[in-house]
Short mmCIF file of C-alpha atoms and ligand atoms in Angstrom, two decimals:
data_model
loop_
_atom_site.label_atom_id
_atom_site.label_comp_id
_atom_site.label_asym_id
_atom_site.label_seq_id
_atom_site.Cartn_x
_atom_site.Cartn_y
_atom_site.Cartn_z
CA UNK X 703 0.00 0.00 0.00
CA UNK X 704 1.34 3.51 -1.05
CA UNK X 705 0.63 6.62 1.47
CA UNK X 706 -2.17 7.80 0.34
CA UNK X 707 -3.80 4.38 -0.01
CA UNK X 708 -3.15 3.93 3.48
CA UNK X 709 -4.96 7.06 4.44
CA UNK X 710 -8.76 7.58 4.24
CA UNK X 711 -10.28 10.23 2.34
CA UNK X 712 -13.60 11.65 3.68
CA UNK X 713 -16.98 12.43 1.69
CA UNK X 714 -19.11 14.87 3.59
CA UNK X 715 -22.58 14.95 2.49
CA UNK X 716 -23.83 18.86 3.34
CA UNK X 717 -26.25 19.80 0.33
CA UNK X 718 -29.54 19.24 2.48
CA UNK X 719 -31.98 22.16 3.23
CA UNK X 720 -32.42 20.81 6.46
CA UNK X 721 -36.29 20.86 6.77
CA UNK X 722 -37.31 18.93 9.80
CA UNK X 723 -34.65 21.91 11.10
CA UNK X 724 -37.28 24.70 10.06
CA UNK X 725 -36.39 27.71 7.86
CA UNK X 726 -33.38 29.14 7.68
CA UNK X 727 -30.25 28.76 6.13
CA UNK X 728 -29.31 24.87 4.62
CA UNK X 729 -28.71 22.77 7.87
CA UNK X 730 -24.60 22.56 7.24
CA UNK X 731 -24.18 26.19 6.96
CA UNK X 732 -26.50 26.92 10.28
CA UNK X 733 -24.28 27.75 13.43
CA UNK X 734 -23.92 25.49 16.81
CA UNK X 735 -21.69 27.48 19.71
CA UNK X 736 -20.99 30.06 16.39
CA UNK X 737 -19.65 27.65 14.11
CA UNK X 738 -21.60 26.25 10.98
CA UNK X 739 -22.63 22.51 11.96
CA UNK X 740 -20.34 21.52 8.80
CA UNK X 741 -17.16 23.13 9.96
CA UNK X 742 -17.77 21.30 13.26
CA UNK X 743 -17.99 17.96 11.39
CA UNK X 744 -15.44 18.58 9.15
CA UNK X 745 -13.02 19.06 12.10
CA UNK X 746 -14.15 15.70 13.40
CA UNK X 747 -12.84 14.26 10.53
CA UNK X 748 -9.76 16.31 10.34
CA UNK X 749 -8.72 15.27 14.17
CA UNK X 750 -8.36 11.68 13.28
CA UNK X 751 -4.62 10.56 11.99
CA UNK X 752 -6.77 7.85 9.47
CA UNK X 753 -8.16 11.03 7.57
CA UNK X 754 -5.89 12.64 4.70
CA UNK X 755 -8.46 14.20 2.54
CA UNK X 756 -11.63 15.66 3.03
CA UNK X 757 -14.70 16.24 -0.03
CA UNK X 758 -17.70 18.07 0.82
CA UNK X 759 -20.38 17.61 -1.11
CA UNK X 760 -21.90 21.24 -0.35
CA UNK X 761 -25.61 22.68 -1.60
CA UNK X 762 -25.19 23.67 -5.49
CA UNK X 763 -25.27 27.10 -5.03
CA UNK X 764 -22.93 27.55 -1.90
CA UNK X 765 -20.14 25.76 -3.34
CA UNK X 766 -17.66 29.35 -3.08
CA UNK X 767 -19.20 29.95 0.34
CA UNK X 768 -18.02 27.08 1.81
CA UNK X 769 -14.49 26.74 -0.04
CA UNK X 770 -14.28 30.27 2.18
CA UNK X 771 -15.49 29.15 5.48
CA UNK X 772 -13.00 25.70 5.15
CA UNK X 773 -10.30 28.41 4.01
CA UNK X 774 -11.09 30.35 7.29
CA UNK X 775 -10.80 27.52 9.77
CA UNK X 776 -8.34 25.58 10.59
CA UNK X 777 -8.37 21.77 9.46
CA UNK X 778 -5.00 20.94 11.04
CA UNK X 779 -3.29 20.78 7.63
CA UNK X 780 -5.91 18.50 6.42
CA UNK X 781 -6.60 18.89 2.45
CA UNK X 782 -10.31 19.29 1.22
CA UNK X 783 -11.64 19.81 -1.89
CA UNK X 784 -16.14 21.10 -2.29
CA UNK X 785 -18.19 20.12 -4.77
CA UNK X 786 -21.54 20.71 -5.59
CA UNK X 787 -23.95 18.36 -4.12
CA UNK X 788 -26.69 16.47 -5.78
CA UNK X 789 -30.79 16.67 -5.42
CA UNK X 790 -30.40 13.43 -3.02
CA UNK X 791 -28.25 12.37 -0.29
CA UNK X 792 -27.19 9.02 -2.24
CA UNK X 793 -26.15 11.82 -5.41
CA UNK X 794 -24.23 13.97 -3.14
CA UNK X 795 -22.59 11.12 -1.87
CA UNK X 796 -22.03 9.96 -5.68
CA UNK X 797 -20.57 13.41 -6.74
CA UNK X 798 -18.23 13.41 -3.58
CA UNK X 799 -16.99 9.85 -4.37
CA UNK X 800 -16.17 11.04 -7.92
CA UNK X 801 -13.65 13.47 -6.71
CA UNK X 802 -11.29 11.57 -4.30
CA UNK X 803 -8.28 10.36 -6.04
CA UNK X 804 -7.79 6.91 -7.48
CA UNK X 805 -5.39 5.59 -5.35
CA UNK X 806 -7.07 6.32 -2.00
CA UNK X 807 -8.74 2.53 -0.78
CA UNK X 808 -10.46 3.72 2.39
CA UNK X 809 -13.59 6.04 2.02
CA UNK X 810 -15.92 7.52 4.94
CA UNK X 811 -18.98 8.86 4.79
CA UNK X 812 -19.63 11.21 7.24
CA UNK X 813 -23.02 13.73 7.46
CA UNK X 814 -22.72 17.17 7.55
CA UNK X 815 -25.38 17.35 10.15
CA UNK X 816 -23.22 15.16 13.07
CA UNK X 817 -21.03 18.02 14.05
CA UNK X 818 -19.78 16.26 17.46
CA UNK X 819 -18.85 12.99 16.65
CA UNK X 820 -15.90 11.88 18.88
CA UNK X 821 -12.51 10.92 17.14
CA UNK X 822 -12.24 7.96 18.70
CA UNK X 823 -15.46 6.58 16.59
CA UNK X 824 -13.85 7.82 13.37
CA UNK X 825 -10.94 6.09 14.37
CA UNK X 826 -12.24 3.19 15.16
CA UNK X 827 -14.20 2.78 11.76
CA UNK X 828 -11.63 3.52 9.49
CA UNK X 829 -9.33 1.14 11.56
CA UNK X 830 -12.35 -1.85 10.99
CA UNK X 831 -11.89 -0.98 7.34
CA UNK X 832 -8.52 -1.17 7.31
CA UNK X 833 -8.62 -4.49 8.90
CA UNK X 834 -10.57 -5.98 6.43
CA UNK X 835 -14.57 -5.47 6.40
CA UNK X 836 -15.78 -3.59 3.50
CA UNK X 837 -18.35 -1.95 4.55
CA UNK X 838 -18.42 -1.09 8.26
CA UNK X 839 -21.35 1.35 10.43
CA UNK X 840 -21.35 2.70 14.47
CA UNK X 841 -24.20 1.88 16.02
CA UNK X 842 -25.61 2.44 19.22
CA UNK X 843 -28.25 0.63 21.39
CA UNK X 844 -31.92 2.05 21.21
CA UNK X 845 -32.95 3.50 24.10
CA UNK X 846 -37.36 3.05 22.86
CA UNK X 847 -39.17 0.16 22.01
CA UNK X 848 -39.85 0.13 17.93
CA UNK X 849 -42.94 -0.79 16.58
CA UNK X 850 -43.45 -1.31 12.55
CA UNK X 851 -46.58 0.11 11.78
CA UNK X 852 -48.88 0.66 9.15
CA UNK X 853 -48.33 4.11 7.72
CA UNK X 854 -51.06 6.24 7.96
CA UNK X 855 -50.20 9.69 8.55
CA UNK X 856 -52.52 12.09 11.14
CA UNK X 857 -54.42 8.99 12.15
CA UNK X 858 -53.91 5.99 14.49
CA UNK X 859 -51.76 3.48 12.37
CA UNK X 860 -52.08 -0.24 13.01
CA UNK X 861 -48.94 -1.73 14.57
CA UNK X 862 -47.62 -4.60 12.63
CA UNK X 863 -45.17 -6.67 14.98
CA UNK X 864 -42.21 -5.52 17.78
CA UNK X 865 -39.53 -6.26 16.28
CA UNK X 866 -36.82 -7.64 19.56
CA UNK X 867 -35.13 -4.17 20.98
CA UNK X 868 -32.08 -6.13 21.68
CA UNK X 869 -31.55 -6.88 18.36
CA UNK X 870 -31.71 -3.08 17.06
CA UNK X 871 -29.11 -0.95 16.68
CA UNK X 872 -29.41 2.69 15.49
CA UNK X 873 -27.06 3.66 12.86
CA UNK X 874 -25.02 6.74 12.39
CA UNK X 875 -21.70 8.24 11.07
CA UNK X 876 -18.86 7.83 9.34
CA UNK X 877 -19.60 4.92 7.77
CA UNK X 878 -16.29 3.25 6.44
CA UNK X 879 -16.01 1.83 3.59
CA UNK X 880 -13.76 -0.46 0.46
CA UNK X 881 -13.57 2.15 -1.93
CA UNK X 882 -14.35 -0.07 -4.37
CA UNK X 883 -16.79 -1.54 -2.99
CA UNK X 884 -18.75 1.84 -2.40
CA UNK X 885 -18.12 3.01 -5.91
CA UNK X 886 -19.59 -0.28 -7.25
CA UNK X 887 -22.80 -0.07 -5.43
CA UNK X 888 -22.99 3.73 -5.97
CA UNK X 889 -23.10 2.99 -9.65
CA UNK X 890 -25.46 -0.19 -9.69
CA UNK X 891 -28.35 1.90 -7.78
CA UNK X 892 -27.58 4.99 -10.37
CA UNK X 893 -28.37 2.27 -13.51
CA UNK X 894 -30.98 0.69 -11.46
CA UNK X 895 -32.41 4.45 -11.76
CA UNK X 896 -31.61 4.97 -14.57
CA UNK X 897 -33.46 1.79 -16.25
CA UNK X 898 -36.55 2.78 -14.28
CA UNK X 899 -36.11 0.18 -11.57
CA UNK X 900 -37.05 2.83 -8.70
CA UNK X 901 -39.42 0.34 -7.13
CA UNK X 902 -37.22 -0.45 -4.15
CA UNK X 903 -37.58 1.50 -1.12
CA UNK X 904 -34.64 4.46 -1.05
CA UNK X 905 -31.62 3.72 1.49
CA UNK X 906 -30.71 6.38 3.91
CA UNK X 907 -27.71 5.62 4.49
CA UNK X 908 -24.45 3.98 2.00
CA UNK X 909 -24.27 1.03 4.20
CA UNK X 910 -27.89 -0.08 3.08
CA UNK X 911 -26.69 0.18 -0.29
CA UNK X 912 -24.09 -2.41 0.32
CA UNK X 913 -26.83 -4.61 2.04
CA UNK X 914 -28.64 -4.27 -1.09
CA UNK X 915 -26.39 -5.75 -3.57
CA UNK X 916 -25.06 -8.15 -1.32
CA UNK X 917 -22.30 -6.91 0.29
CA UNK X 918 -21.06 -7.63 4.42
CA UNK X 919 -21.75 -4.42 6.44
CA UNK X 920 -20.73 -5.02 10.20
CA UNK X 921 -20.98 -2.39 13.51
CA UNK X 922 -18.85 -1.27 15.92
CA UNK X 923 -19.46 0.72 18.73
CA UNK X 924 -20.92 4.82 17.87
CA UNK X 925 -21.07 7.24 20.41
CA UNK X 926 -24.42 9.09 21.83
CA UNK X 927 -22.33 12.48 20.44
CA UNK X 928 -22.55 11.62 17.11
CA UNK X 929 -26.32 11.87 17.09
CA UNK X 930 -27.58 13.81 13.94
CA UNK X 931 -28.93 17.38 13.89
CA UNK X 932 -32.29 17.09 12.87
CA UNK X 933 -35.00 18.88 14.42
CA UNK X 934 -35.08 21.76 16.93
CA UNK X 935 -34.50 20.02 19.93
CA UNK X 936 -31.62 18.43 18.52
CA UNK X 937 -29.87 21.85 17.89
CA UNK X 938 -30.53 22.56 21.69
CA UNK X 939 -29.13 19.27 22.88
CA UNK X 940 -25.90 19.82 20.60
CA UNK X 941 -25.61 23.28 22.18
CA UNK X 942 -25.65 21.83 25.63
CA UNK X 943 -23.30 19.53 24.69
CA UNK X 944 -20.51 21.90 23.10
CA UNK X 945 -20.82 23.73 26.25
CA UNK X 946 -19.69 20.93 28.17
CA UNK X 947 -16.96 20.19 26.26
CA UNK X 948 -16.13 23.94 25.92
CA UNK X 949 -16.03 23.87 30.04
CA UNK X 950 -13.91 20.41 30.71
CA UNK X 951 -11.85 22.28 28.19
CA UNK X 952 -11.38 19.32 25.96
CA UNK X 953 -12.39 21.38 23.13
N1 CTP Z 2148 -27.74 15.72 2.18
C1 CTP Z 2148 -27.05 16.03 1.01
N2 CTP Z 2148 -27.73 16.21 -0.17
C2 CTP Z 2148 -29.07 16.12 -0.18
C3 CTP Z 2148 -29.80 15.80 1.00
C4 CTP Z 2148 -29.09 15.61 2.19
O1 CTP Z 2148 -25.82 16.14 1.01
N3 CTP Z 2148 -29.71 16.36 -1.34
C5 CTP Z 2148 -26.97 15.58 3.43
C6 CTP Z 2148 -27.40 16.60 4.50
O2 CTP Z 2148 -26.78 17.86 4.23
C7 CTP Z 2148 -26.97 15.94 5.78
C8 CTP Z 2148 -27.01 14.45 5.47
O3 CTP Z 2148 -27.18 14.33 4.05
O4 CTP Z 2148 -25.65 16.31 6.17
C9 CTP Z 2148 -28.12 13.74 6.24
O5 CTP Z 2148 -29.37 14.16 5.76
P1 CTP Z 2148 -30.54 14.81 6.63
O6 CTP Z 2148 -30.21 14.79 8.07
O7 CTP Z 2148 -31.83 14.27 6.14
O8 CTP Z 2148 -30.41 16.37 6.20
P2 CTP Z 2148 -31.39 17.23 5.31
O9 CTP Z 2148 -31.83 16.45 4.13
O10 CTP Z 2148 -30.71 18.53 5.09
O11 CTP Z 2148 -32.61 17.47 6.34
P3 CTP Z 2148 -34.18 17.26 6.04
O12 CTP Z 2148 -34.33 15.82 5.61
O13 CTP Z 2148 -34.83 17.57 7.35
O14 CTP Z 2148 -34.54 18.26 4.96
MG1 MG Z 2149 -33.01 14.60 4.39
#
């Protein structure tokens, strides 16, 4: 393995409006402790030694917005390059992959909206990757029973079964990946598309992609900080957190 195959390069998915959030500016660009949520994530990255390289996949028209806010921060040496994102997460994630360069092997995926995912879980993907698994996710325990139901929005769905809470895992990110391997199922789901075959139910995430085609995807161990920034309470939650961090001073 040559150097840069030995180091992971980094797709950040950031072109989401951020909806669930409420208005406002696109989720990556809006501020937690007075930092945009994607400079916070993009410094997750950036802190781990496995990380050499990181693409952001950034809203279409913000691309020279962010290339400025990445200029203005520090990313401990760390290269990037931005790109404009694509109408979905799976094409952002698709137009990020295109620009890393050939020889890197190890890919993460890591959303824009988990600013304050620890090191040590980036670390400990990439180094599951590196050890052999192709496709690899953190997960943590859920904390709520999960009932499949019957959708049926703004009235009382019929529950279908419980699926076993001990046998659940919530998923989040990086996800590490094969390069290959992610490229390769990247492009069968684009032709699948493509050829009209949009019957199956959309992934939300690059590991379910795998799963589709085939592919191994295993877990290791996430971190309650790497939740994702979705809705309002989530920004107040991440806030609270930062603050703690700010005051141990491990920050
Ligand atoms: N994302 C992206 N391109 C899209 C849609 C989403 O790069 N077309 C990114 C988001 O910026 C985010 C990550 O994918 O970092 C996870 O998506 P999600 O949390 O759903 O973010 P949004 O799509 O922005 O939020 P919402 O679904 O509430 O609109
Ligand atoms: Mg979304």
């Amino acid at each position: 393995m040559n150097a840069s195959a030995a180091v992971a390069a980094a797709v950040v998915p950031a072109a989401g409006r951020g909806e669930r959030l409420g208005p406002g500016a696109p989720k990556a660009l809006r501020e937690l402790g007075g930092v945009p949520l994607l400079v916070h994530a993009v410094r997750a990255l950036a802190r781990s030694r496995a990380v050499g390289l990181v693409v952001v996949a950034a809203p279409a028209d913000g691309v020279a917005e962010v290339v400025a806010l990445l200029d203005g921060h520090g990313l401990d040496g760390k290269d990037f390059r931005v790109v404009a994102g694509g109408a979905t997460r799976q094409e952002s994630v698709r137009l990020g992959l295109a620009a890393i360069p050939e020889d890197v092997e190890i890919v993460l995926v890591h959303d824009a909206a988990r600013p304050l995912v620890p090191v040590e879980v980036v670390d400990a993907v990439a180094a599951a990757v590196r050890a052999g698994a192709p496709a690899v996710v953190p997960a943590v325990p859920l904390a709520d029973t999960v009932k499949r139901v019957e959708p049926n929005p703004g009235r009382p769905e019929p529950v279908l079964d419980t699926p076993e809470r001990a046998t659940l895992r919530a998923v989040q990110t990086p996800q590490g990946f094969d390069r290959a391997t992610l490229v390769e199922v990247h492009a069968k789901a684009l032709a699948e598309e493509a050829a009209g075959g949009a019957d199956a139910v959309p992934v939300t995430d690059d590991a379910g992609l795998v799963e589709r085609y085939g592919g191994t995807v295993v877990v290791v161990p996430g971190h309650e900080e790497a939740f994702k920034v979705t809705r309002p309470l989530d920004l107040v939650l991440a806030e609270a957190v930062l603050a703690r961090r700010r005051a141990a001073d491990d920050y």
